[in-house]
Tab-separated table of C-alpha atoms in Angstrom:
chain	number	residue	atom	x	y	z
A	30	UNK	CA	22.446	-6.364	4.158
A	31	UNK	CA	19.423	-7.342	6.238
A	32	UNK	CA	16.794	-5.075	7.738
A	33	UNK	CA	16.178	-5.200	11.492
A	34	UNK	CA	13.088	-7.368	11.053
A	35	UNK	CA	14.937	-9.960	8.956
A	36	UNK	CA	17.641	-10.191	11.602
A	37	UNK	CA	15.013	-11.430	14.068
A	38	UNK	CA	12.841	-13.475	11.682
A	39	UNK	CA	14.686	-14.765	8.639
A	40	UNK	CA	12.570	-14.918	5.478
A	41	UNK	CA	12.230	-18.159	3.519
A	42	UNK	CA	13.930	-16.686	0.440
A	43	UNK	CA	17.688	-16.333	-0.091
A	44	UNK	CA	17.803	-12.777	-1.385
A	45	UNK	CA	15.592	-9.995	-2.636
A	46	UNK	CA	16.258	-7.457	-5.364
A	47	UNK	CA	13.980	-4.424	-5.206
A	48	UNK	CA	15.902	-1.566	-6.784
A	49	UNK	CA	13.230	1.154	-6.743
A	50	UNK	CA	11.714	2.993	-3.810
A	51	UNK	CA	7.946	3.073	-3.664
A	52	UNK	CA	7.879	6.833	-4.250
A	53	UNK	CA	7.036	9.057	-7.221
A	54	UNK	CA	7.004	8.166	-10.076
A	55	UNK	CA	7.284	4.468	-9.203
A	56	UNK	CA	4.347	4.446	-6.791
A	57	UNK	CA	2.179	6.068	-9.473
A	58	UNK	CA	3.211	3.410	-11.998
A	59	UNK	CA	2.526	0.502	-9.635
A	60	UNK	CA	-0.850	1.961	-8.627
A	61	UNK	CA	-1.778	2.602	-12.267
A	62	UNK	CA	-0.955	-1.024	-13.023
A	63	UNK	CA	-2.552	-2.581	-9.975
A	64	UNK	CA	-5.704	-0.512	-9.606
A	65	UNK	CA	-6.349	1.199	-12.953
A	66	UNK	CA	-5.556	-1.447	-15.561
A	67	UNK	CA	-2.642	0.476	-17.086
A	68	UNK	CA	-0.625	-2.426	-18.503
A	69	UNK	CA	1.887	0.022	-20.028
A	70	UNK	CA	3.089	0.597	-16.469
A	71	UNK	CA	4.040	-3.105	-16.240
A	72	UNK	CA	6.205	-2.752	-19.319
A	73	UNK	CA	7.841	0.374	-17.902
A	74	UNK	CA	8.581	-1.347	-14.572
A	75	UNK	CA	9.936	-4.437	-16.355
A	76	UNK	CA	12.140	-2.303	-18.599
A	77	UNK	CA	13.520	-0.462	-15.610
A	78	UNK	CA	14.184	-3.727	-13.776
A	79	UNK	CA	15.958	-5.166	-16.813
A	80	UNK	CA	18.240	-2.135	-17.025
A	81	UNK	CA	19.003	-1.831	-13.317
A	82	UNK	CA	19.025	-5.293	-11.794
A	83	UNK	CA	22.527	-6.399	-10.848
A	84	UNK	CA	23.930	-9.562	-12.387
A	85	UNK	CA	21.997	-12.304	-10.645
A	86	UNK	CA	22.233	-16.081	-10.992
A	87	UNK	CA	20.063	-17.294	-13.862
A	88	UNK	CA	16.902	-18.851	-12.449
A	89	UNK	CA	15.572	-22.183	-13.677
A	90	UNK	CA	12.021	-20.869	-13.237
A	91	UNK	CA	10.408	-17.455	-12.805
A	92	UNK	CA	7.159	-17.490	-10.855
A	93	UNK	CA	5.026	-14.361	-10.532
A	94	UNK	CA	3.245	-14.081	-7.180
A	95	UNK	CA	-0.118	-15.708	-7.891
A	96	UNK	CA	-3.440	-14.071	-7.151
A	97	UNK	CA	-6.496	-15.966	-5.956
A	98	UNK	CA	-8.954	-16.667	-8.816
A	99	UNK	CA	-11.550	-14.308	-7.312
A	100	UNK	CA	-9.028	-11.446	-7.341
A	101	UNK	CA	-8.010	-12.206	-10.927
A	102	UNK	CA	-11.681	-12.192	-11.979
A	103	UNK	CA	-12.199	-8.826	-10.271
A	104	UNK	CA	-9.009	-7.209	-11.634
A	105	UNK	CA	-8.814	-9.023	-14.964
A	106	UNK	CA	-5.077	-9.789	-14.742
A	107	UNK	CA	-2.207	-10.474	-12.344
A	108	UNK	CA	0.074	-7.440	-12.023
A	109	UNK	CA	3.097	-9.587	-11.059
A	110	UNK	CA	2.623	-11.702	-14.191
A	111	UNK	CA	2.344	-8.552	-16.315
A	112	UNK	CA	5.739	-7.394	-14.977
A	113	UNK	CA	7.280	-10.878	-15.274
A	114	UNK	CA	6.338	-11.415	-18.947
A	115	UNK	CA	8.484	-8.646	-20.481
A	116	UNK	CA	11.239	-9.118	-17.889
A	117	UNK	CA	11.629	-12.829	-18.683
A	118	UNK	CA	11.523	-12.134	-22.431
A	119	UNK	CA	14.281	-9.541	-22.091
A	120	UNK	CA	16.450	-11.787	-19.916
A	121	UNK	CA	15.774	-15.115	-21.678
A	122	UNK	CA	14.424	-16.677	-18.494
A	123	UNK	CA	11.736	-19.367	-18.255
A	124	UNK	CA	8.391	-18.028	-17.088
A	125	UNK	CA	6.347	-20.600	-15.162
A	126	UNK	CA	3.133	-18.896	-14.002
A	127	UNK	CA	1.168	-22.115	-13.479
A	128	UNK	CA	3.464	-23.784	-10.944
A	129	UNK	CA	2.221	-21.806	-7.945
A	130	UNK	CA	-1.390	-21.093	-7.022
A	131	UNK	CA	-3.019	-19.048	-4.301
A	132	UNK	CA	-5.616	-21.570	-3.219
A	133	UNK	CA	-6.966	-19.535	-0.314
A	134	UNK	CA	-8.466	-16.067	-0.703
A	135	UNK	CA	-6.753	-13.556	1.569
A	136	UNK	CA	-7.433	-9.997	2.627
A	137	UNK	CA	-5.561	-7.273	0.752
A	138	UNK	CA	-2.105	-6.988	2.334
A	139	UNK	CA	-2.243	-3.185	2.136
A	140	UNK	CA	-4.951	-3.215	4.833
A	141	UNK	CA	-2.783	-5.077	7.371
A	142	UNK	CA	0.172	-4.507	9.674
A	143	UNK	CA	3.310	-6.659	9.422
A	144	UNK	CA	2.237	-9.429	11.808
A	145	UNK	CA	-1.269	-9.595	10.333
A	146	UNK	CA	0.281	-9.858	6.840
A	147	UNK	CA	2.235	-12.954	7.862
A	148	UNK	CA	-0.839	-14.584	9.443
A	149	UNK	CA	-2.984	-13.648	6.434
A	150	UNK	CA	-0.727	-15.564	4.037
A	151	UNK	CA	-0.015	-18.660	6.108
A	152	UNK	CA	-0.809	-21.647	3.914
A	153	UNK	CA	-2.181	-19.473	1.092
A	154	UNK	CA	0.067	-20.903	-1.641
A	155	UNK	CA	0.163	-24.342	-3.229
A	156	UNK	CA	2.920	-25.606	-5.538
A	157	UNK	CA	1.629	-27.920	-8.258
A	158	UNK	CA	4.644	-28.297	-10.506
A	159	UNK	CA	8.177	-29.632	-10.339
A	160	UNK	CA	10.631	-27.359	-8.536
A	161	UNK	CA	13.007	-30.037	-7.159
A	162	UNK	CA	16.518	-28.618	-6.797
A	163	UNK	CA	15.527	-25.567	-8.862
A	164	UNK	CA	16.740	-21.994	-8.527
A	165	UNK	CA	13.445	-20.100	-8.494
A	166	UNK	CA	12.878	-16.383	-8.944
A	167	UNK	CA	9.659	-14.884	-7.560
A	168	UNK	CA	8.439	-11.672	-9.216
A	169	UNK	CA	6.194	-9.188	-7.400
A	170	UNK	CA	5.269	-5.549	-7.844
A	171	UNK	CA	6.084	-4.178	-4.367
A	172	UNK	CA	7.857	-5.537	-1.287
A	173	UNK	CA	6.711	-4.002	1.994
A	174	UNK	CA	7.255	-6.532	4.790
A	175	UNK	CA	8.213	-9.388	2.417
A	176	UNK	CA	5.438	-11.489	3.971
A	177	UNK	CA	4.008	-12.466	0.561
A	178	UNK	CA	7.392	-13.372	-0.903
A	179	UNK	CA	8.403	-15.290	2.211
A	180	UNK	CA	5.153	-17.258	2.313
A	181	UNK	CA	5.470	-18.236	-1.351
A	182	UNK	CA	9.170	-19.017	-0.864
A	183	UNK	CA	8.315	-21.295	2.073
A	184	UNK	CA	5.877	-23.232	-0.129
A	185	UNK	CA	8.518	-23.496	-2.868
A	186	UNK	CA	11.116	-24.721	-0.354
A	187	UNK	CA	8.693	-27.319	0.987
A	188	UNK	CA	8.169	-28.507	-2.606
A	189	UNK	CA	11.932	-28.943	-3.075
A	190	UNK	CA	13.297	-25.652	-4.467
A	191	UNK	CA	17.022	-25.360	-3.745
A	192	UNK	CA	17.220	-21.570	-3.944
A	193	UNK	CA	14.571	-18.859	-3.954
A	194	UNK	CA	15.246	-15.270	-4.990
A	195	UNK	CA	12.775	-12.401	-5.185
A	196	UNK	CA	12.625	-9.510	-7.640
A	197	UNK	CA	10.179	-6.706	-6.972
A	198	UNK	CA	9.809	-3.517	-8.931
A	199	UNK	CA	9.733	-1.448	-5.739
A	200	UNK	CA	10.233	-1.554	-2.020
A	201	UNK	CA	8.566	0.633	0.542
A	202	UNK	CA	10.905	2.825	2.584
A	203	UNK	CA	11.534	1.494	6.083
A	204	UNK	CA	9.178	2.966	8.661
A	205	UNK	CA	12.171	4.044	10.727
A	206	UNK	CA	13.651	6.074	7.866
A	207	UNK	CA	14.251	9.639	9.035
A	208	UNK	CA	14.262	11.337	5.662
A	209	UNK	CA	11.193	11.730	3.523
A	210	UNK	CA	11.597	10.146	0.111
A	211	UNK	CA	9.763	12.179	-2.494
A	212	UNK	CA	11.277	10.798	-5.680
A	213	UNK	CA	13.518	8.121	-7.030
A	214	UNK	CA	16.438	10.063	-8.541
A	215	UNK	CA	17.316	9.290	-12.125
A	216	UNK	CA	14.120	7.424	-12.889
A	217	UNK	CA	12.066	8.927	-15.702
A	218	UNK	CA	8.314	8.836	-15.337
A	219	UNK	CA	6.469	6.166	-17.346
A	220	UNK	CA	6.407	7.034	-21.019
A	221	UNK	CA	9.431	9.344	-20.796
A	222	UNK	CA	13.010	8.489	-21.726
């Protein structure tokens, strides 16, 4: 199923798996990871993904969305990599965090609207490893407009990737959704089972 936006502007990736809504407790976990250094939240999100992802084709490479070096220095880690590490261990997939680089610093996507997000990321990623004919899986924390994933997927395609899939821990509800989402049913809060 495609959203209305994707029907008018197809993304560069083949499919996206984002099983959780960006709503409590998932939004709290992603914010704790991204902005407060709570690496336990990455493990929780990866565990949940491992349990609830559908059967997907085994990727040749798993690439976490790279951060620019200045952002990594400021934050101290890459939240997508912190989710990807336990997920790839659990699934037996090959983690390849050094194949893709963000060689241009960009504004924080959360500050921008959909069109500005796409412009912000144009040409931001560089592929410096072999991806010829590979099935690549991109890992990110949250998918909002899919601009980040699509920009990275476009760079991977240009470098020769045959298939690009995306896994994100959460997706934001569509702006046109009529009902307010206040929780993700059946999902225990981090640290609870």
